[in-house]
Structures are given as C-alpha cells and as structure tokens.
Amino acid sequence: MKLTGKLDYLELPATGGTLDSVKAFYSAALGWSFTDYGPTYSAFAEGLDGGFQADAGEAAAKPLPVLYSEALEETLAAVENAGGVIVKPIFSFPGGQRFHFTDPAGNELAVWGE
C-alpha cells in the first residue's frame, strides 16, 4: 500500500555505462527483471527498506542501496562473474555480514546476509 511520506522508489543513474550493460549485469548477478519505458529508462521492482548511518567513517558519500542475500558468498561470486567490482569484501557488522560492489555504471551497492 502506498502511503504519504513512505519511501516508494529508488532511482539509480545508468550514465556511467550503457542501459543495456546495467540491465544485463543486474539480471545476471541478481536475477532482476526490467520493464523498459523508452530507450533511456528501465524500471525494476525488487523491494525497499532503509536506514541512516550517522558515523562519518562508515557512511557512504551517496545513498547506498543495500540488497539481501540468503547465500552471501554465492551472491558475491555472481556479482563478480557478471562484471561487478568488489570494493569492500565480506565483513561482519551487528546483525550479519555484507560486501559492497560497483556496477557497470559506477553505482555502489551493498549486499548483506545473516
């Protein structure tokens, strides 16, 4: 249900790569599917929650999309095999483990697991 003031959508730039390369990466690495809206925009529907990081040493300079994985090491391998660049290998944090990667457009994302 859509509610006023609730996060509803995440839009990422694809200007650092081609739209086709970004779609191919997320499809291969994470099984995402897309709906194209013209030649320069493609939508996905993959879930959304959020949080804020107040520690300047830990906070990303830009918003950081964080995905979930039931098999973190397998997802890391899939991200690498699809052409993602691991920028922070798997590390522990309160609540689980995660890693960070960049996609073909240069966006940084994280993947966490319990």
Tab-separated table of N, CA and C in Angstrom:
chain	number	residue	atom	x	y	z
A	1	MET	N	0.836	-1.168	0.000
A	1	MET	CA	0.000	0.000	0.000
A	1	MET	C	0.888	1.240	0.000
A	2	LYS	N	0.605	2.185	-0.849
A	2	LYS	CA	1.356	3.439	-0.911
A	2	LYS	C	0.829	4.389	0.156
A	3	LEU	N	1.756	4.961	0.937
A	3	LEU	CA	1.389	5.886	1.994
A	3	LEU	C	2.211	7.157	1.875
A	4	THR	N	1.605	8.283	2.165
A	4	THR	CA	2.292	9.567	2.113
A	4	THR	C	3.502	9.550	3.037
A	5	GLY	N	4.633	9.990	2.541
A	5	GLY	CA	5.849	10.097	3.322
A	5	GLY	C	6.672	8.835	3.407
A	6	LYS	N	6.227	7.737	2.814
A	6	LYS	CA	6.961	6.474	2.862
A	6	LYS	C	7.818	6.317	1.613
A	7	LEU	N	9.035	5.788	1.791
A	7	LEU	CA	9.888	5.514	0.643
A	7	LEU	C	9.166	4.565	-0.292
A	8	ASP	N	9.170	4.896	-1.563
A	8	ASP	CA	8.386	4.135	-2.520
A	8	ASP	C	9.187	3.710	-3.744
A	9	TYR	N	10.316	4.346	-4.017
A	9	TYR	CA	11.002	4.113	-5.282
A	9	TYR	C	12.468	4.481	-5.130
A	10	LEU	N	13.343	3.767	-5.774
A	10	LEU	CA	14.774	4.047	-5.788
A	10	LEU	C	15.204	4.161	-7.232
A	11	GLU	N	15.747	5.305	-7.587
A	11	GLU	CA	16.193	5.527	-8.960
A	11	GLU	C	17.707	5.676	-8.963
A	12	LEU	N	18.381	4.865	-9.760
A	12	LEU	CA	19.832	4.882	-9.856
A	12	LEU	C	20.260	5.379	-11.233
A	13	PRO	N	21.351	6.137	-11.307
A	13	PRO	CA	21.820	6.561	-12.624
A	13	PRO	C	22.445	5.397	-13.383
A	14	ALA	N	22.311	5.435	-14.683
A	14	ALA	CA	22.957	4.454	-15.555
A	14	ALA	C	23.861	5.161	-16.540
A	15	THR	N	24.302	6.366	-16.188
A	15	THR	CA	25.084	7.193	-17.105
A	15	THR	C	26.544	6.787	-17.173
A	16	GLY	N	27.047	5.997	-16.200
A	16	GLY	CA	28.433	5.556	-16.219
A	16	GLY	C	28.643	4.337	-17.108
A	17	GLY	N	27.579	3.768	-17.626
A	17	GLY	CA	27.625	2.610	-18.525
A	17	GLY	C	26.461	2.736	-19.468
A	18	THR	N	26.214	1.716	-20.256
A	18	THR	CA	25.026	1.765	-21.109
A	18	THR	C	23.858	1.153	-20.345
A	19	LEU	N	22.655	1.544	-20.679
A	19	LEU	CA	21.478	0.984	-20.036
A	19	LEU	C	21.448	-0.531	-20.230
A	20	ASP	N	21.801	-0.995	-21.421
A	20	ASP	CA	21.810	-2.437	-21.679
A	20	ASP	C	22.829	-3.161	-20.806
A	21	SER	N	24.013	-2.557	-20.583
A	21	SER	CA	25.026	-3.228	-19.757
A	21	SER	C	24.602	-3.276	-18.296
A	22	VAL	N	23.933	-2.231	-17.827
A	22	VAL	CA	23.461	-2.206	-16.445
A	22	VAL	C	22.357	-3.254	-16.246
A	23	LYS	N	21.418	-3.324	-17.177
A	23	LYS	CA	20.351	-4.317	-17.096
A	23	LYS	C	20.922	-5.735	-17.165
A	24	ALA	N	21.852	-5.963	-18.058
A	24	ALA	CA	22.457	-7.289	-18.191
A	24	ALA	C	23.180	-7.684	-16.902
A	25	PHE	N	23.875	-6.742	-16.283
A	25	PHE	CA	24.584	-7.023	-15.034
A	25	PHE	C	23.616	-7.458	-13.940
A	26	TYR	N	22.584	-6.655	-13.667
A	26	TYR	CA	21.659	-6.971	-12.583
A	26	TYR	C	20.853	-8.240	-12.870
A	27	SER	N	20.567	-8.499	-14.124
A	27	SER	CA	19.875	-9.724	-14.491
A	27	SER	C	20.757	-10.933	-14.212
A	28	ALA	N	22.024	-10.870	-14.621
A	28	ALA	CA	22.942	-11.988	-14.431
A	28	ALA	C	23.346	-12.162	-12.975
A	29	ALA	N	23.628	-11.065	-12.280
A	29	ALA	CA	24.141	-11.154	-10.913
A	29	ALA	C	23.055	-11.441	-9.892
A	30	LEU	N	21.865	-10.859	-10.081
A	30	LEU	CA	20.852	-10.915	-9.033
A	30	LEU	C	19.478	-11.381	-9.497
A	31	GLY	N	19.341	-11.708	-10.778
A	31	GLY	CA	18.071	-12.220	-11.274
A	31	GLY	C	16.986	-11.171	-11.436
A	32	TRP	N	17.367	-9.901	-11.516
A	32	TRP	CA	16.368	-8.842	-11.668
A	32	TRP	C	15.751	-8.891	-13.060
A	33	SER	N	14.510	-8.396	-13.158
A	33	SER	CA	13.853	-8.225	-14.447
A	33	SER	C	13.469	-6.755	-14.592
A	34	PHE	N	13.248	-6.345	-15.813
A	34	PHE	CA	13.058	-4.925	-16.107
A	34	PHE	C	11.877	-4.688	-17.027
A	35	THR	N	11.304	-3.498	-16.911
A	35	THR	CA	10.288	-3.010	-17.827
A	35	THR	C	10.838	-1.734	-18.449
A	36	ASP	N	10.990	-1.731	-19.760
A	36	ASP	CA	11.534	-0.559	-20.449
A	36	ASP	C	10.442	0.471	-20.701
A	37	TYR	N	10.814	1.729	-20.467
A	37	TYR	CA	9.946	2.873	-20.755
A	37	TYR	C	10.724	3.803	-21.668
A	38	GLY	N	10.806	3.450	-22.911
A	38	GLY	CA	11.580	4.223	-23.864
A	38	GLY	C	13.020	3.765	-23.887
A	39	PRO	N	13.849	4.446	-24.702
A	39	PRO	CA	15.230	3.996	-24.899
A	39	PRO	C	16.186	4.340	-23.751
A	40	THR	N	15.778	5.202	-22.819
A	40	THR	CA	16.717	5.636	-21.778
A	40	THR	C	16.250	5.363	-20.363
A	41	TYR	N	15.171	4.603	-20.187
A	41	TYR	CA	14.685	4.340	-18.827
A	41	TYR	C	14.160	2.921	-18.732
A	42	SER	N	14.561	2.237	-17.664
A	42	SER	CA	14.095	0.878	-17.414
A	42	SER	C	13.805	0.738	-15.928
A	43	ALA	N	12.655	0.207	-15.578
A	43	ALA	CA	12.226	0.101	-14.186
A	43	ALA	C	12.424	-1.326	-13.673
A	44	PHE	N	12.607	-1.435	-12.347
A	44	PHE	CA	12.677	-2.722	-11.670
A	44	PHE	C	11.790	-2.662	-10.438
A	45	ALA	N	11.401	-3.812	-9.926
A	45	ALA	CA	10.586	-3.905	-8.704
A	45	ALA	C	11.204	-4.983	-7.830
A	46	GLU	N	12.066	-4.580	-6.889
A	46	GLU	CA	12.830	-5.555	-6.118
A	46	GLU	C	12.801	-5.328	-4.607
A	47	GLY	N	11.858	-4.538	-4.049
A	47	GLY	CA	11.732	-4.362	-2.600
A	47	GLY	C	12.492	-3.153	-2.069
A	48	LEU	N	12.098	-2.635	-0.869
A	48	LEU	CA	12.775	-1.450	-0.323
A	48	LEU	C	12.479	-1.278	1.162
A	49	ASP	N	13.524	-1.178	1.990
A	49	ASP	CA	13.501	-0.725	3.371
A	49	ASP	C	14.623	0.295	3.463
A	50	GLY	N	14.951	0.834	4.635
A	50	GLY	CA	16.022	1.816	4.689
A	50	GLY	C	16.535	2.097	6.080
A	51	GLY	N	17.595	2.880	6.177
A	51	GLY	CA	18.198	3.297	7.434
A	51	GLY	C	19.165	4.436	7.194
A	52	PHE	N	19.615	5.066	8.274
A	52	PHE	CA	20.579	6.160	8.197
A	52	PHE	C	21.851	5.768	8.934
A	53	GLN	N	23.029	6.136	8.419
A	53	GLN	CA	24.325	5.908	9.060
A	53	GLN	C	24.887	7.256	9.480
A	54	ALA	N	25.016	7.501	10.802
A	54	ALA	CA	25.495	8.783	11.315
A	54	ALA	C	26.995	8.797	11.570
A	55	ASP	N	27.669	7.657	11.487
A	55	ASP	CA	29.116	7.584	11.685
A	55	ASP	C	29.798	8.004	10.389
A	56	ALA	N	30.484	9.147	10.422
A	56	ALA	CA	31.111	9.684	9.213
A	56	ALA	C	32.137	8.716	8.624
A	57	GLY	N	32.769	7.916	9.468
A	57	GLY	CA	33.742	6.947	8.985
A	57	GLY	C	33.111	5.754	8.290
A	58	GLU	N	31.845	5.517	8.537
A	58	GLU	CA	31.137	4.381	7.942
A	58	GLU	C	30.165	4.785	6.838
A	59	ALA	N	29.711	6.027	6.859
A	59	ALA	CA	28.673	6.475	5.927
A	59	ALA	C	29.210	6.599	4.508
A	60	ALA	N	28.409	6.180	3.559
A	60	ALA	CA	28.736	6.363	2.146
A	60	ALA	C	28.530	7.830	1.775
A	61	ALA	N	29.268	8.289	0.768
A	61	ALA	CA	29.134	9.677	0.323
A	61	ALA	C	27.802	9.919	-0.383
A	62	LYS	N	27.238	8.867	-0.945
A	62	LYS	CA	25.960	8.929	-1.657
A	62	LYS	C	25.030	7.909	-1.028
A	63	PRO	N	23.741	7.974	-1.302
A	63	PRO	CA	22.851	6.921	-0.818
A	63	PRO	C	23.375	5.540	-1.234
A	64	LEU	N	23.251	4.575	-0.340
A	64	LEU	CA	23.768	3.235	-0.583
A	64	LEU	C	22.627	2.229	-0.612
A	65	PRO	N	22.235	1.765	-1.782
A	65	PRO	CA	21.244	0.691	-1.831
A	65	PRO	C	21.859	-0.578	-1.234
A	66	VAL	N	21.117	-1.237	-0.366
A	66	VAL	CA	21.582	-2.468	0.275
A	66	VAL	C	20.592	-3.585	-0.060
A	67	LEU	N	21.096	-4.640	-0.661
A	67	LEU	CA	20.295	-5.784	-1.063
A	67	LEU	C	20.483	-6.912	-0.060
A	68	TYR	N	19.574	-7.867	-0.038
A	68	TYR	CA	19.680	-9.010	0.861
A	68	TYR	C	20.054	-10.262	0.071
A	69	SER	N	20.800	-11.161	0.708
A	69	SER	CA	21.124	-12.453	0.100
A	69	SER	C	21.004	-13.556	1.138
A	70	GLU	N	20.404	-14.657	0.749
A	70	GLU	CA	20.355	-15.841	1.605
A	70	GLU	C	21.654	-16.616	1.539
A	71	ALA	N	22.488	-16.366	0.530
A	71	ALA	CA	23.770	-17.052	0.335
A	71	ALA	C	24.797	-16.000	-0.089
A	72	LEU	N	25.369	-15.308	0.886
A	72	LEU	CA	26.201	-14.136	0.625
A	72	LEU	C	27.404	-14.450	-0.270
A	73	GLU	N	28.127	-15.517	0.013
A	73	GLU	CA	29.306	-15.841	-0.792
A	73	GLU	C	28.925	-16.191	-2.232
A	74	GLU	N	27.794	-16.866	-2.424
A	74	GLU	CA	27.332	-17.174	-3.778
A	74	GLU	C	26.946	-15.898	-4.520
A	75	THR	N	26.314	-14.969	-3.808
A	75	THR	CA	25.941	-13.701	-4.444
A	75	THR	C	27.174	-12.901	-4.809
A	76	LEU	N	28.181	-12.887	-3.929
A	76	LEU	CA	29.434	-12.195	-4.250
A	76	LEU	C	30.042	-12.776	-5.521
A	77	ALA	N	30.070	-14.095	-5.631
A	77	ALA	CA	30.614	-14.732	-6.836
A	77	ALA	C	29.795	-14.367	-8.069
A	78	ALA	N	28.468	-14.337	-7.941
A	78	ALA	CA	27.608	-13.976	-9.075
A	78	ALA	C	27.843	-12.534	-9.502
A	79	VAL	N	28.020	-11.639	-8.531
A	79	VAL	CA	28.302	-10.234	-8.838
A	79	VAL	C	29.623	-10.128	-9.595
A	80	GLU	N	30.661	-10.810	-9.109
A	80	GLU	CA	31.962	-10.777	-9.796
A	80	GLU	C	31.860	-11.382	-11.194
A	81	ASN	N	31.185	-12.520	-11.315
A	81	ASN	CA	31.064	-13.185	-12.620
A	81	ASN	C	30.297	-12.341	-13.631
A	82	ALA	N	29.387	-11.498	-13.142
A	82	ALA	CA	28.610	-10.632	-14.027
A	82	ALA	C	29.355	-9.343	-14.371
A	83	GLY	N	30.532	-9.123	-13.776
A	83	GLY	CA	31.326	-7.943	-14.096
A	83	GLY	C	31.326	-6.869	-13.031
A	84	GLY	N	30.722	-7.135	-11.875
A	84	GLY	CA	30.758	-6.172	-10.780
A	84	GLY	C	32.144	-6.120	-10.160
A	85	VAL	N	32.481	-4.987	-9.564
A	85	VAL	CA	33.771	-4.811	-8.909
A	85	VAL	C	33.540	-4.754	-7.406
A	86	ILE	N	34.146	-5.677	-6.680
A	86	ILE	CA	34.007	-5.718	-5.223
A	86	ILE	C	34.879	-4.606	-4.645
A	87	VAL	N	34.255	-3.654	-3.934
A	87	VAL	CA	35.014	-2.544	-3.345
A	87	VAL	C	35.214	-2.724	-1.846
A	88	LYS	N	34.409	-3.560	-1.200
A	88	LYS	CA	34.599	-3.960	0.194
A	88	LYS	C	34.251	-5.438	0.269
A	89	PRO	N	35.246	-6.301	0.526
A	89	PRO	CA	34.952	-7.724	0.647
A	89	PRO	C	34.023	-7.987	1.836
A	90	ILE	N	33.550	-9.207	1.953
A	90	ILE	CA	32.627	-9.563	3.032
A	90	ILE	C	33.222	-9.191	4.386
A	91	PHE	N	32.422	-8.481	5.192
A	91	PHE	CA	32.824	-8.109	6.548
A	91	PHE	C	31.615	-8.243	7.461
A	92	SER	N	31.887	-8.390	8.752
A	92	SER	CA	30.818	-8.533	9.738
A	92	SER	C	30.383	-7.173	10.258
A	93	PHE	N	29.123	-7.070	10.608
A	93	PHE	CA	28.563	-5.885	11.258
A	93	PHE	C	27.475	-6.387	12.199
A	94	PRO	N	27.015	-5.563	13.142
A	94	PRO	CA	25.962	-6.033	14.039
A	94	PRO	C	24.730	-6.474	13.233
A	95	GLY	N	24.399	-7.735	13.295
A	95	GLY	CA	23.241	-8.243	12.572
A	95	GLY	C	23.575	-9.145	11.412
A	96	GLY	N	24.849	-9.214	11.003
A	96	GLY	CA	25.186	-10.080	9.886
A	96	GLY	C	26.515	-9.769	9.252
A	97	GLN	N	26.579	-10.008	7.948
A	97	GLN	CA	27.761	-9.726	7.144
A	97	GLN	C	27.306	-9.055	5.857
A	98	ARG	N	28.229	-8.340	5.217
A	98	ARG	CA	27.905	-7.740	3.924
A	98	ARG	C	29.159	-7.457	3.126
A	99	PHE	N	28.951	-7.159	1.838
A	99	PHE	CA	30.023	-6.684	0.960
A	99	PHE	C	29.466	-5.555	0.114
A	100	HIS	N	30.383	-4.759	-0.470
A	100	HIS	CA	29.998	-3.653	-1.342
A	100	HIS	C	30.583	-3.908	-2.727
A	101	PHE	N	29.863	-3.458	-3.748
A	101	PHE	CA	30.353	-3.584	-5.118
A	101	PHE	C	29.923	-2.371	-5.931
A	102	THR	N	30.579	-2.191	-7.069
A	102	THR	CA	30.122	-1.196	-8.036
A	102	THR	C	29.636	-1.938	-9.271
A	103	ASP	N	28.592	-1.350	-9.876
A	103	ASP	CA	28.006	-1.925	-11.089
A	103	ASP	C	28.668	-1.315	-12.317
A	104	PRO	N	28.281	-1.714	-13.527
A	104	PRO	CA	28.917	-1.179	-14.731
A	104	PRO	C	28.760	0.336	-14.911
A	105	ALA	N	27.779	0.946	-14.225
A	105	ALA	CA	27.605	2.398	-14.320
A	105	ALA	C	28.365	3.141	-13.224
A	106	GLY	N	29.036	2.407	-12.332
A	106	GLY	CA	29.800	3.031	-11.260
A	106	GLY	C	29.010	3.243	-9.967
A	107	ASN	N	27.758	2.787	-9.887
A	107	ASN	CA	26.972	2.896	-8.667
A	107	ASN	C	27.494	1.914	-7.625
A	108	GLU	N	27.599	2.344	-6.370
A	108	GLU	CA	27.980	1.443	-5.297
A	108	GLU	C	26.735	0.912	-4.604
A	109	LEU	N	26.694	-0.395	-4.416
A	109	LEU	CA	25.627	-1.070	-3.688
A	109	LEU	C	26.270	-2.013	-2.683
A	110	ALA	N	25.482	-2.439	-1.711
A	110	ALA	CA	25.940	-3.442	-0.746
A	110	ALA	C	24.972	-4.607	-0.779
A	111	VAL	N	25.469	-5.768	-0.353
A	111	VAL	CA	24.642	-6.959	-0.201
A	111	VAL	C	24.909	-7.497	1.197
A	112	TRP	N	23.827	-7.779	1.937
A	112	TRP	CA	24.006	-8.299	3.296
A	112	TRP	C	23.297	-9.636	3.445
A	113	GLY	N	23.747	-10.384	4.442
A	113	GLY	CA	23.128	-11.650	4.790
A	113	GLY	C	23.317	-11.904	6.281
A	114	GLU	N	22.497	-12.805	6.803
A	114	GLU	CA	22.554	-13.103	8.243
A	114	GLU	C	23.593	-14.161	8.536
